[in-house]
PDB file of C-alpha atoms in Angstrom:
ATOM      1  CA  UNK V   1      33.684   8.861  -0.338  1.00 70.00           C
ATOM      2  CA  UNK V   2      30.201   8.793  -1.701  1.00 82.00           C
ATOM      3  CA  UNK V   3      27.132  10.401   0.528  1.00 91.00           C
ATOM      4  CA  UNK V   4      29.253  12.901   2.692  1.00 96.00           C
ATOM      5  CA  UNK V   5      27.153  14.045   5.760  1.00 98.00           C
ATOM      6  CA  UNK V   6      27.607  16.951   7.882  1.00 98.00           C
ATOM      7  CA  UNK V   7      28.022  15.746  11.388  1.00 98.00           C
ATOM      8  CA  UNK V   8      28.399  18.038  14.594  1.00 98.00           C
ATOM      9  CA  UNK V   9      29.835  17.130  18.110  1.00 98.00           C
ATOM     10  CA  UNK V  10      28.611  19.645  20.842  1.00 98.00           C
ATOM     11  CA  UNK V  11      27.042  19.871  24.146  1.00 97.00           C
ATOM     12  CA  UNK V  12      28.534  20.901  27.473  1.00 94.00           C
ATOM     13  CA  UNK V  13      29.871  17.149  28.106  1.00 94.00           C
ATOM     14  CA  UNK V  14      33.608  15.649  27.847  1.00 90.00           C
ATOM     15  CA  UNK V  15      34.760  13.620  24.444  1.00 93.00           C
ATOM     16  CA  UNK V  16      33.587  16.031  21.371  1.00 96.00           C
ATOM     17  CA  UNK V  17      36.937  16.391  20.164  1.00 94.00           C
ATOM     18  CA  UNK V  18      37.680  12.308  21.039  1.00 94.00           C
ATOM     19  CA  UNK V  19      34.623  10.916  19.097  1.00 96.00           C
ATOM     20  CA  UNK V  20      35.797  13.321  15.984  1.00 97.00           C
ATOM     21  CA  UNK V  21      39.382  11.822  17.049  1.00 96.00           C
ATOM     22  CA  UNK V  22      37.411   8.358  16.850  1.00 96.00           C
ATOM     23  CA  UNK V  23      35.699   8.598  13.655  1.00 97.00           C
ATOM     24  CA  UNK V  24      39.136   9.975  12.261  1.00 97.00           C
ATOM     25  CA  UNK V  25      41.106   6.817  13.406  1.00 96.00           C
ATOM     26  CA  UNK V  26      38.722   4.793  12.235  1.00 97.00           C
ATOM     27  CA  UNK V  27      37.821   6.262   8.671  1.00 97.00           C
ATOM     28  CA  UNK V  28      41.839   6.079   7.955  1.00 97.00           C
ATOM     29  CA  UNK V  29      41.742   2.542   8.777  1.00 96.00           C
ATOM     30  CA  UNK V  30      39.176   1.922   5.998  1.00 96.00           C
ATOM     31  CA  UNK V  31      41.628   4.156   3.822  1.00 97.00           C
ATOM     32  CA  UNK V  32      40.438   7.117   3.354  1.00 98.00           C
ATOM     33  CA  UNK V  33      42.247  10.492   3.850  1.00 98.00           C
ATOM     34  CA  UNK V  34      41.479  12.563   6.687  1.00 98.00           C
ATOM     35  CA  UNK V  35      42.007  16.115   7.560  1.00 98.00           C
ATOM     36  CA  UNK V  36      41.857  17.543  10.810  1.00 97.00           C
ATOM     37  CA  UNK V  37      42.146  21.584  11.061  1.00 96.00           C
ATOM     38  CA  UNK V  38      41.963  22.395  15.146  1.00 92.00           C
ATOM     39  CA  UNK V  39      40.774  26.180  15.848  1.00 92.00           C
ATOM     40  CA  UNK V  40      41.822  27.729  19.334  1.00 84.00           C
ATOM     41  CA  UNK V  41      44.000  25.116  19.697  1.00 74.00           C
ATOM     42  CA  UNK V  42      47.834  26.126  19.933  1.00 69.00           C
ATOM     43  CA  UNK V  43      49.839  23.371  21.138  1.00 71.00           C
ATOM     44  CA  UNK V  44      50.178  19.973  20.629  1.00 73.00           C
ATOM     45  CA  UNK V  45      48.163  18.044  22.800  1.00 75.00           C
ATOM     46  CA  UNK V  46      49.058  14.014  23.281  1.00 78.00           C
ATOM     47  CA  UNK V  47      46.341  12.785  20.890  1.00 83.00           C
ATOM     48  CA  UNK V  48      48.583  14.316  18.387  1.00 83.00           C
ATOM     49  CA  UNK V  49      51.539  12.648  19.083  1.00 85.00           C
ATOM     50  CA  UNK V  50      49.792   9.586  17.558  1.00 89.00           C
ATOM     51  CA  UNK V  51      47.618  11.097  15.081  1.00 91.00           C
ATOM     52  CA  UNK V  52      51.436  11.954  13.575  1.00 86.00           C
ATOM     53  CA  UNK V  53      52.096   8.385  12.601  1.00 90.00           C
ATOM     54  CA  UNK V  54      49.192   7.375  10.910  1.00 94.00           C
ATOM     55  CA  UNK V  55      49.708   8.268   7.200  1.00 92.00           C
ATOM     56  CA  UNK V  56      46.097   9.205   6.433  1.00 95.00           C
ATOM     57  CA  UNK V  57      45.340  11.639   8.737  1.00 97.00           C
ATOM     58  CA  UNK V  58      46.872  15.416   8.463  1.00 96.00           C
ATOM     59  CA  UNK V  59      46.406  17.633  11.505  1.00 94.00           C
ATOM     60  CA  UNK V  60      47.140  21.444  11.221  1.00 93.00           C
ATOM     61  CA  UNK V  61      46.355  23.835  13.916  1.00 90.00           C
ATOM     62  CA  UNK V  62      45.153  27.399  13.541  1.00 87.00           C
ATOM     63  CA  UNK V  63      46.566  29.365  16.342  1.00 70.00           C
ATOM     64  CA  UNK V  64      48.640  32.094  16.583  1.00 57.00           C
ATOM     65  CA  UNK V  65      51.635  30.875  18.374  1.00 58.00           C
ATOM     66  CA  UNK V  66      50.322  33.263  21.823  1.00 58.00           C
ATOM     67  CA  UNK V  67      48.804  29.814  23.445  1.00 57.00           C
ATOM     68  CA  UNK V  68      45.266  28.528  23.473  1.00 58.00           C
ATOM     69  CA  UNK V  69      42.633  31.046  23.266  1.00 56.00           C
ATOM     70  CA  UNK V  70      40.729  29.615  26.239  1.00 61.00           C
ATOM     71  CA  UNK V  71      43.198  30.737  28.665  1.00 60.00           C
ATOM     72  CA  UNK V  72      43.720  34.386  27.652  1.00 56.00           C
ATOM     73  CA  UNK V  73      42.169  37.452  26.039  1.00 64.00           C
ATOM     74  CA  UNK V  74      41.607  37.141  22.091  1.00 68.00           C
ATOM     75  CA  UNK V  75      43.410  39.364  19.430  1.00 68.00           C
ATOM     76  CA  UNK V  76      42.672  40.535  16.060  1.00 76.00           C
ATOM     77  CA  UNK V  77      45.177  38.266  14.638  1.00 79.00           C
ATOM     78  CA  UNK V  78      43.389  35.731  16.469  1.00 80.00           C
ATOM     79  CA  UNK V  79      40.088  36.579  14.590  1.00 86.00           C
ATOM     80  CA  UNK V  80      42.098  36.611  11.274  1.00 89.00           C
ATOM     81  CA  UNK V  81      43.919  33.213  12.060  1.00 88.00           C
ATOM     82  CA  UNK V  82      39.963  32.151  12.550  1.00 91.00           C
ATOM     83  CA  UNK V  83      39.180  32.929   9.281  1.00 94.00           C
ATOM     84  CA  UNK V  84      42.544  31.674   7.695  1.00 95.00           C
ATOM     85  CA  UNK V  85      41.521  28.242   9.118  1.00 95.00           C
ATOM     86  CA  UNK V  86      38.013  28.558   7.335  1.00 97.00           C
ATOM     87  CA  UNK V  87      39.905  28.856   4.405  1.00 98.00           C
ATOM     88  CA  UNK V  88      41.890  25.730   4.897  1.00 98.00           C
ATOM     89  CA  UNK V  89      39.023  23.683   5.797  1.00 98.00           C
ATOM     90  CA  UNK V  90      36.873  24.710   2.640  1.00 98.00           C
ATOM     91  CA  UNK V  91      40.785  24.161   0.407  1.00 98.00           C
ATOM     92  CA  UNK V  92      40.973  20.433   1.879  1.00 98.00           C
ATOM     93  CA  UNK V  93      37.280  19.602   1.447  1.00 98.00           C
ATOM     94  CA  UNK V  94      37.564  20.557  -2.153  1.00 97.00           C
ATOM     95  CA  UNK V  95      40.723  19.569  -2.782  1.00 97.00           C
ATOM     96  CA  UNK V  96      40.126  15.803  -3.674  1.00 96.00           C
ATOM     97  CA  UNK V  97      42.848  15.145  -1.013  1.00 98.00           C
ATOM     98  CA  UNK V  98      40.164  14.082   1.568  1.00 98.00           C
ATOM     99  CA  UNK V  99      37.464  11.916   2.585  1.00 98.00           C
ATOM    100  CA  UNK V 100      36.996  13.340   5.716  1.00 98.00           C
ATOM    101  CA  UNK V 101      37.057  17.022   7.024  1.00 98.00           C
ATOM    102  CA  UNK V 102      37.069  17.903  11.315  1.00 98.00           C
ATOM    103  CA  UNK V 103      37.070  21.299  12.153  1.00 98.00           C
ATOM    104  CA  UNK V 104      37.983  20.718  15.692  1.00 96.00           C
ATOM    105  CA  UNK V 105      36.467  23.567  18.506  1.00 94.00           C
ATOM    106  CA  UNK V 106      35.352  25.261  15.272  1.00 97.00           C
ATOM    107  CA  UNK V 107      31.795  26.015  17.843  1.00 97.00           C
ATOM    108  CA  UNK V 108      34.220  27.193  20.761  1.00 92.00           C
ATOM    109  CA  UNK V 109      35.673  29.919  17.668  1.00 93.00           C
ATOM    110  CA  UNK V 110      32.168  30.600  17.161  1.00 95.00           C
ATOM    111  CA  UNK V 111      31.337  31.162  20.998  1.00 92.00           C
ATOM    112  CA  UNK V 112      34.189  33.300  21.917  1.00 89.00           C
ATOM    113  CA  UNK V 113      33.403  35.390  18.940  1.00 91.00           C
ATOM    114  CA  UNK V 114      36.232  34.694  16.504  1.00 91.00           C
ATOM    115  CA  UNK V 115      34.716  33.104  13.691  1.00 94.00           C
ATOM    116  CA  UNK V 116      30.903  34.259  12.830  1.00 96.00           C
ATOM    117  CA  UNK V 117      28.684  32.196  12.359  1.00 98.00           C
ATOM    118  CA  UNK V 118      28.435  33.436   8.242  1.00 98.00           C
ATOM    119  CA  UNK V 119      31.821  31.765   8.526  1.00 97.00           C
ATOM    120  CA  UNK V 120      30.438  28.386   9.501  1.00 98.00           C
ATOM    121  CA  UNK V 121      27.758  28.612   7.023  1.00 98.00           C
ATOM    122  CA  UNK V 122      30.615  29.431   4.162  1.00 98.00           C
ATOM    123  CA  UNK V 123      32.203  26.241   5.117  1.00 98.00           C
ATOM    124  CA  UNK V 124      28.874  24.573   4.754  1.00 98.00           C
ATOM    125  CA  UNK V 125      27.646  26.137   1.875  1.00 98.00           C
ATOM    126  CA  UNK V 126      31.160  25.048   0.282  1.00 98.00           C
ATOM    127  CA  UNK V 127      30.714  21.532   1.625  1.00 98.00           C
ATOM    128  CA  UNK V 128      30.975  18.825  -1.757  1.00 97.00           C
ATOM    129  CA  UNK V 129      28.974  15.546  -1.397  1.00 95.00           C
ATOM    130  CA  UNK V 130      32.038  13.372  -1.613  1.00 96.00           C
ATOM    131  CA  UNK V 131      33.692  14.542   1.605  1.00 97.00           C
ATOM    132  CA  UNK V 132      32.514  14.083   5.186  1.00 98.00           C
ATOM    133  CA  UNK V 133      32.959  17.400   7.680  1.00 98.00           C
ATOM    134  CA  UNK V 134      32.143  17.316  11.166  1.00 98.00           C
ATOM    135  CA  UNK V 135      32.188  20.368  13.197  1.00 98.00           C
ATOM    136  CA  UNK V 136      33.477  19.952  17.414  1.00 98.00           C
ATOM    137  CA  UNK V 137      32.917  22.182  20.015  1.00 96.00           C
ATOM    138  CA  UNK V 138      30.411  23.362  22.806  1.00 95.00           C
ATOM    139  CA  UNK V 139      28.089  25.845  21.706  1.00 96.00           C
ATOM    140  CA  UNK V 140      27.185  24.735  18.473  1.00 98.00           C
ATOM    141  CA  UNK V 141      24.508  27.484  17.387  1.00 98.00           C
ATOM    142  CA  UNK V 142      21.128  26.132  16.605  1.00 97.00           C
ATOM    143  CA  UNK V 143      21.158  27.842  12.757  1.00 97.00           C
ATOM    144  CA  UNK V 144      24.047  25.422  12.269  1.00 98.00           C
ATOM    145  CA  UNK V 145      22.555  22.522  13.787  1.00 98.00           C
ATOM    146  CA  UNK V 146      19.338  23.121  11.183  1.00 98.00           C
ATOM    147  CA  UNK V 147      21.857  22.457   8.848  1.00 98.00           C
ATOM    148  CA  UNK V 148      23.425  19.192   9.800  1.00 98.00           C
ATOM    149  CA  UNK V 149      22.794  15.977   8.988  1.00 98.00           C
ATOM    150  CA  UNK V 150      23.836  14.357  12.349  1.00 98.00           C
ATOM    151  CA  UNK V 151      23.826  16.056  15.671  1.00 98.00           C
ATOM    152  CA  UNK V 152      25.053  14.304  18.707  1.00 98.00           C
ATOM    153  CA  UNK V 153      25.390  16.347  21.944  1.00 97.00           C
ATOM    154  CA  UNK V 154      27.279  15.434  25.032  1.00 94.00           C
ATOM    155  CA  UNK V 155      25.718  16.239  27.918  1.00 93.00           C
ATOM    156  CA  UNK V 156      27.664  16.594  31.564  1.00 81.00           C
ATOM    157  CA  UNK V 157      26.286  15.066  34.380  1.00 80.00           C
ATOM    158  CA  UNK V 158      29.186  15.066  36.412  1.00 81.00           C
ATOM    159  CA  UNK V 159      32.389  16.071  36.294  1.00 71.00           C
ATOM    160  CA  UNK V 160      35.791  15.637  38.679  1.00 71.00           C
ATOM    161  CA  UNK V 161      36.983  19.177  37.751  1.00 70.00           C
ATOM    162  CA  UNK V 162      34.053  20.891  39.513  1.00 66.00           C
ATOM    163  CA  UNK V 163      33.269  18.105  42.027  1.00 70.00           C
ATOM    164  CA  UNK V 164      36.940  17.592  42.831  1.00 67.00           C
ATOM    165  CA  UNK V 165      38.919  20.479  41.920  1.00 70.00           C
ATOM    166  CA  UNK V 166      41.276  18.394  39.779  1.00 70.00           C
ATOM    167  CA  UNK V 167      42.779  20.154  36.543  1.00 70.00           C
ATOM    168  CA  UNK V 168      43.340  18.627  33.140  1.00 68.00           C
ATOM    169  CA  UNK V 169      44.940  15.480  33.229  1.00 57.00           C
ATOM    170  CA  UNK V 170      47.837  14.825  31.130  1.00 61.00           C
ATOM    171  CA  UNK V 171      46.985  11.721  29.337  1.00 62.00           C
ATOM    172  CA  UNK V 172      43.756  11.353  30.294  1.00 60.00           C
ATOM    173  CA  UNK V 173      41.753  14.797  29.702  1.00 59.00           C
ATOM    174  CA  UNK V 174      44.572  16.240  26.577  1.00 58.00           C
TER     175      UNK V 174
END
């Protein structure tokens, strides 16, 4: 890949991970190799079942085995795994093996204080020109947004979770 850029999908609206996964599928279709590292998620969501069948895409979860961090209190082990996840993102970018590297929900990892903004800067500082880097998740810090080449903010206008009391639905929301 030439001219690898740094993209962010953030905001309080639905679709940040979905946008990044759409980019991953598009890149794989073009013959690019894609690495997706998922922060805070600790279970196999439905989209991973499909992504596992795409040879050019590799997905790794950075959870501790204690379930999704959004639904429980954080532990010291969660912070250790998040920093190890940052290391893995840097390793993937610099391995020469991947054209696109996605740090899914890294902004949430920052927002809930399992990953520092310094760790996010460390990733960006190690971003080579021959790799596309994507951060997803609500709450991207302003100083990280300033460093990005492309930022898309998903804005919630209306959501059935609030309006209808629906919970996350398999195949639609995860």
